[in-house]
CSV table of C-alpha atoms and ligand atoms in Angstrom, one decimal:
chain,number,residue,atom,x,y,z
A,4,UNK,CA,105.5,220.7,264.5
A,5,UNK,CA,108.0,223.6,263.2
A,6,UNK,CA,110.5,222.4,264.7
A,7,UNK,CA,109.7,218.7,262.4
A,8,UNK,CA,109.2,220.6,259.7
A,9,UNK,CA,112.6,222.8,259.8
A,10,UNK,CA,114.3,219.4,260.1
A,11,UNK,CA,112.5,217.6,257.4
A,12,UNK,CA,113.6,221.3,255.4
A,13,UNK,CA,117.2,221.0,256.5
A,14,UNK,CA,117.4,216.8,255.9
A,15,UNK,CA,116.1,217.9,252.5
A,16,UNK,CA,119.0,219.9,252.0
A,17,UNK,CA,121.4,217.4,253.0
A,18,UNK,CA,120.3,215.2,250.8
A,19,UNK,CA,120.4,218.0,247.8
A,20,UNK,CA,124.0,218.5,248.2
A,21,UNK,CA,125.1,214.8,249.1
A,22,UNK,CA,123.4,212.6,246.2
A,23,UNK,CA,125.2,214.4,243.9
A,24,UNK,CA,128.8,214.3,245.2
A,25,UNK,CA,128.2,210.2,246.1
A,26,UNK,CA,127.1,210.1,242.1
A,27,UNK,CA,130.0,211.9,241.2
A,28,UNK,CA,132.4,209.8,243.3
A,29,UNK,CA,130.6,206.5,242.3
A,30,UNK,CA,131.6,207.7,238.7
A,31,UNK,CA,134.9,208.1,239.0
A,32,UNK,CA,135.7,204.8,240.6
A,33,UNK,CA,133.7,203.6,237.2
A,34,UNK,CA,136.4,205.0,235.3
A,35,UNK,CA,139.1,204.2,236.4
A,36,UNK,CA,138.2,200.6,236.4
A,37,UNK,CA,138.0,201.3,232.7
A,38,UNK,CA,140.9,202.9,232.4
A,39,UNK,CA,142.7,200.3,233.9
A,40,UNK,CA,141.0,197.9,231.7
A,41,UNK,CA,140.9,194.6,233.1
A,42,UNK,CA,142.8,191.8,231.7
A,43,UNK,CA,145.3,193.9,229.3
A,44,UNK,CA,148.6,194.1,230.0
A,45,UNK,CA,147.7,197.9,228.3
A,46,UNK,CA,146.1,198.9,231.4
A,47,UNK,CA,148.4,197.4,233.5
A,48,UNK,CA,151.6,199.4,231.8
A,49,UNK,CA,149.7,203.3,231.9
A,50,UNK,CA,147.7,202.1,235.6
A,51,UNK,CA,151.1,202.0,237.4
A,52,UNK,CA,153.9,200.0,235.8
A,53,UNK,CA,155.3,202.8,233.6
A,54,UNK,CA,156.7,204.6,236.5
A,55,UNK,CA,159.0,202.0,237.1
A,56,UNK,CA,160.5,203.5,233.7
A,57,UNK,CA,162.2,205.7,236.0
A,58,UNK,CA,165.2,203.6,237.4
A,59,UNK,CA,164.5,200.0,235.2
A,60,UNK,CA,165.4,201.1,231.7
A,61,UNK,CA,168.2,201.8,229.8
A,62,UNK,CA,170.1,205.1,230.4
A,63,UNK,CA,167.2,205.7,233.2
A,64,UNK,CA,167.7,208.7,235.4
A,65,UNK,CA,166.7,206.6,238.7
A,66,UNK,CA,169.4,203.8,237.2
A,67,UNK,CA,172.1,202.8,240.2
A,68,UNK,CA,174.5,200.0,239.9
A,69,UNK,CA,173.0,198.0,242.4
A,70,UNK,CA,169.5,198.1,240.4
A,71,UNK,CA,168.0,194.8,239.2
A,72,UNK,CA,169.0,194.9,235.7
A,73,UNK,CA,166.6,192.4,233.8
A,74,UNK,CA,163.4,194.3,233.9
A,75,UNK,CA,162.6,197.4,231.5
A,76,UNK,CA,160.1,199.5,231.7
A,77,UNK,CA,160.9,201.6,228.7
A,78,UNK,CA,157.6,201.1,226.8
A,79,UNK,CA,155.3,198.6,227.1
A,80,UNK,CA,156.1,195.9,224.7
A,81,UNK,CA,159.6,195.8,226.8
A,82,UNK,CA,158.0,195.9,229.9
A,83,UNK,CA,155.6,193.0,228.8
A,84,UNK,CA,158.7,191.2,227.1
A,85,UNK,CA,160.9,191.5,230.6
A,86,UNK,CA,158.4,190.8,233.2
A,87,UNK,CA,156.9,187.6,230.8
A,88,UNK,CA,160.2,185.8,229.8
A,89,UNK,CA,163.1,187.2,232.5
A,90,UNK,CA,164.5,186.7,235.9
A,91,UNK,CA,166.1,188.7,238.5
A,92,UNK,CA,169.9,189.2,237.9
A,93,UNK,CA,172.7,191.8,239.0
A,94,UNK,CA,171.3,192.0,242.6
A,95,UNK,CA,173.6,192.5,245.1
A,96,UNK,CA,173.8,192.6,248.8
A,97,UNK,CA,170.8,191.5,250.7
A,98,UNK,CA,168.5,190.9,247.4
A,99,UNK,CA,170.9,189.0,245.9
A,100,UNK,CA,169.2,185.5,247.4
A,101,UNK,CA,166.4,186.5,244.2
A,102,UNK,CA,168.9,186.5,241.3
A,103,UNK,CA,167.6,183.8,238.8
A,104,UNK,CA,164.0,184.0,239.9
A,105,UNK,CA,161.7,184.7,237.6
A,106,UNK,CA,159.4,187.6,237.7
A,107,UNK,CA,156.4,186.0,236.9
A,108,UNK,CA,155.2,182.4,239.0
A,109,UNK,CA,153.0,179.9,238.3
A,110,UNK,CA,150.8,182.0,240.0
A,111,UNK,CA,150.3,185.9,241.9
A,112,UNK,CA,151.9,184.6,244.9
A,113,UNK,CA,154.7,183.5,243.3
A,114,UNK,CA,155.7,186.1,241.1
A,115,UNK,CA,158.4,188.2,242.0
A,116,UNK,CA,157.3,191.1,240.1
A,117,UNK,CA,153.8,190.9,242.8
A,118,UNK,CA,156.0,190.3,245.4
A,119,UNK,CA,157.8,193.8,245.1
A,120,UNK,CA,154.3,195.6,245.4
A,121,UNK,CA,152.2,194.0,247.3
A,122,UNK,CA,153.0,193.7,250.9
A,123,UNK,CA,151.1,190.2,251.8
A,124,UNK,CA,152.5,188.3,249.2
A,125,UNK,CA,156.2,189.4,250.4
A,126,UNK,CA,156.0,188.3,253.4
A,127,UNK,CA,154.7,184.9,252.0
A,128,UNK,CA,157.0,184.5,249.3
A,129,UNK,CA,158.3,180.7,249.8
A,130,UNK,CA,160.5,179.1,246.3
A,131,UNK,CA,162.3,176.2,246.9
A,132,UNK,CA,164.2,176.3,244.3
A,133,UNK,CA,165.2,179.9,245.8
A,134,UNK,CA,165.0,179.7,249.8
A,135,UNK,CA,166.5,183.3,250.7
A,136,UNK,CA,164.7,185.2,248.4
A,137,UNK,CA,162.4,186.0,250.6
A,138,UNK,CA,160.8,189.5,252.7
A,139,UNK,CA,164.2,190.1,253.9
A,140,UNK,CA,165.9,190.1,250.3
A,141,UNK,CA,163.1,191.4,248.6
A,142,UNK,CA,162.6,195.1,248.6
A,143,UNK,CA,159.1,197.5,248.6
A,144,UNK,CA,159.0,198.8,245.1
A,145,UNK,CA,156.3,201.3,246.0
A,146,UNK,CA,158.2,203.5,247.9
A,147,UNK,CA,160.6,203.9,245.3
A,148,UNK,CA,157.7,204.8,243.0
A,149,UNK,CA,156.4,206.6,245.9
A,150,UNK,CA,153.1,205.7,246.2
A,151,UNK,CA,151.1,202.2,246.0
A,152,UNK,CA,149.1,200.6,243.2
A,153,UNK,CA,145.0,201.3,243.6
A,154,UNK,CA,143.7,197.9,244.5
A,155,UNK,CA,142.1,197.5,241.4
A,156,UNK,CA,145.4,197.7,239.6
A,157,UNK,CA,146.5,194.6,241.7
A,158,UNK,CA,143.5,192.6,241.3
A,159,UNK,CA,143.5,193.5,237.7
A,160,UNK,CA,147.2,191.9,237.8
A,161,UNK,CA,146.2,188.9,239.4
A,162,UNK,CA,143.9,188.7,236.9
A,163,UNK,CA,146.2,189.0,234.4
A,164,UNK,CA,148.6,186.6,236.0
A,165,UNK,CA,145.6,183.8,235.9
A,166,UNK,CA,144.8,184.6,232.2
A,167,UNK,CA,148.2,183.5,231.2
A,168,UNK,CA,150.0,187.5,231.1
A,169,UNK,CA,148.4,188.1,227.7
A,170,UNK,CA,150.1,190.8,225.5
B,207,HEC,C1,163.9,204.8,242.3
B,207,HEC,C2,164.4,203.7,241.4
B,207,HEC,C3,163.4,202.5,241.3
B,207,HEC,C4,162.1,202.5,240.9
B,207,HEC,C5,161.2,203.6,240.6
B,207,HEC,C6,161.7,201.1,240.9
B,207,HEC,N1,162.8,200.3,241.2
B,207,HEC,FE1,162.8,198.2,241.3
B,207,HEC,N2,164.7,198.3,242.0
B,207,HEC,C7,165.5,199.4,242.2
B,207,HEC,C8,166.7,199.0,242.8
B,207,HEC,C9,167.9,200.0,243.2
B,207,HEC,C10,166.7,197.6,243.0
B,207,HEC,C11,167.7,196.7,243.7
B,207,HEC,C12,167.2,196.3,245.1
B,207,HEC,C13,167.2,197.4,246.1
B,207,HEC,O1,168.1,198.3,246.1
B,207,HEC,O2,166.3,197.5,246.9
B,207,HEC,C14,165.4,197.2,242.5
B,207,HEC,C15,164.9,195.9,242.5
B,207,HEC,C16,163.8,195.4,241.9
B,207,HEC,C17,163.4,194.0,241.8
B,207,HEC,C18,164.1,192.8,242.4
B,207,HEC,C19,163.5,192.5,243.8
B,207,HEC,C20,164.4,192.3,244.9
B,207,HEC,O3,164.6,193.2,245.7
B,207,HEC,O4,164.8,191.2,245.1
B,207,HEC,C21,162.2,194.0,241.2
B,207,HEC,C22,161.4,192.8,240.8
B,207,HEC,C23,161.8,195.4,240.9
B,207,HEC,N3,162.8,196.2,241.3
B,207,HEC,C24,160.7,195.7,240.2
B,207,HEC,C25,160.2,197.1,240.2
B,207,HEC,C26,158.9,197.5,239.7
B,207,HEC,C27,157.9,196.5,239.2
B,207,HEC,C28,158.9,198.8,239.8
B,207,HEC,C29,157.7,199.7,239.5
B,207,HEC,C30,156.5,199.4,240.2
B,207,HEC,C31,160.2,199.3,240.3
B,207,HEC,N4,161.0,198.2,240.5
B,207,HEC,C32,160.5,200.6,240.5
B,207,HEC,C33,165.2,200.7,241.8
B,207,HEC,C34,163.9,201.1,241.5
């Protein structure tokens, strides 16, 4: 019996410190799915594309020559602007079977600008109109960021992608 009721006493206490913590972690996730706000290209600028504002923009510190030279992430109505109405240009070497394609597809697996961060889509990236641009010629862009999108950041692109990229 004490030694049911010392359990019961120490499963009680378990249970006082862990609720808690699961609320506060189950509260967090909440918010950031705010922040990232689903279906605006707002969310989708201050959730992860503004770092790319370190190398694709003008006078960027990150800028090389080699760097695609379309995109820019300066602010967001640029970065909207770029990723909406450009393609790839100014790639050399190895990536430069992707100049001309356009960084956003019919759809999230054939949009270049997906392609560069998420790693399933690279390796199925398939254009016709573009047959070498494919994993080999296109290059990870999160470890340049250095880290990777949450996965709510790229299911809030795809999203995004599917609603017509919405300003
Ligand atoms: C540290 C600098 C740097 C950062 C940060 C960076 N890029 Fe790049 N990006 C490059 C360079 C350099 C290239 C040219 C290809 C290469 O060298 O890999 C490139 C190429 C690209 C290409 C052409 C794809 C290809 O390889 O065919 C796209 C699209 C692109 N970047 C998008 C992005 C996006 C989106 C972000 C932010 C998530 C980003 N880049 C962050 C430097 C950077």
């Amino acid at each position: 019996m004490r030694l049911v009721s010392r359990l019961q006493a120490g499963l009680r206490r378990v249970l006082v410190v862990v609720a808690p913590a699961a609320l506060l972690v189950g509260a967090s996730a909440c918010e950031s799915d705010m922040l990232d706000e689903p279906g605006s290209f707002a969310g989708l600028y201050s959730g992860y594309f503004q770092n790319c504002a370190q190398c694709h923009a003008p006078g960027a510190p990150g800028r090389t020559s080699d760097i695609e030279a379309t995109l820019n992430f300066a602010t967001e109505a640029e970065a909207h602007q770029s990723i909406t109405q450009g393609s790839a240009s100014g790639l050399v070497g190895n990536q430069q079977a992707c100049n001309g394609v356009r960084f956003l597809g019919a759809s999230y697996e054939t949009s270049l600008v997906v392609a560069v961060l998420d790693e399933n889509v690279r390796h199925g990236f398939s254009l016709a109109s573009h047959p070498g641009c494919d994993a080999d010629a296109i290059s990870d862009m999160t470890v340049k960021v250095g880290y990777p999108p949450s996965a709510s950041f790229l299911h809030n692109l795809a999203a995004w992608i599917e609603a017509g990229a919405p300003r």
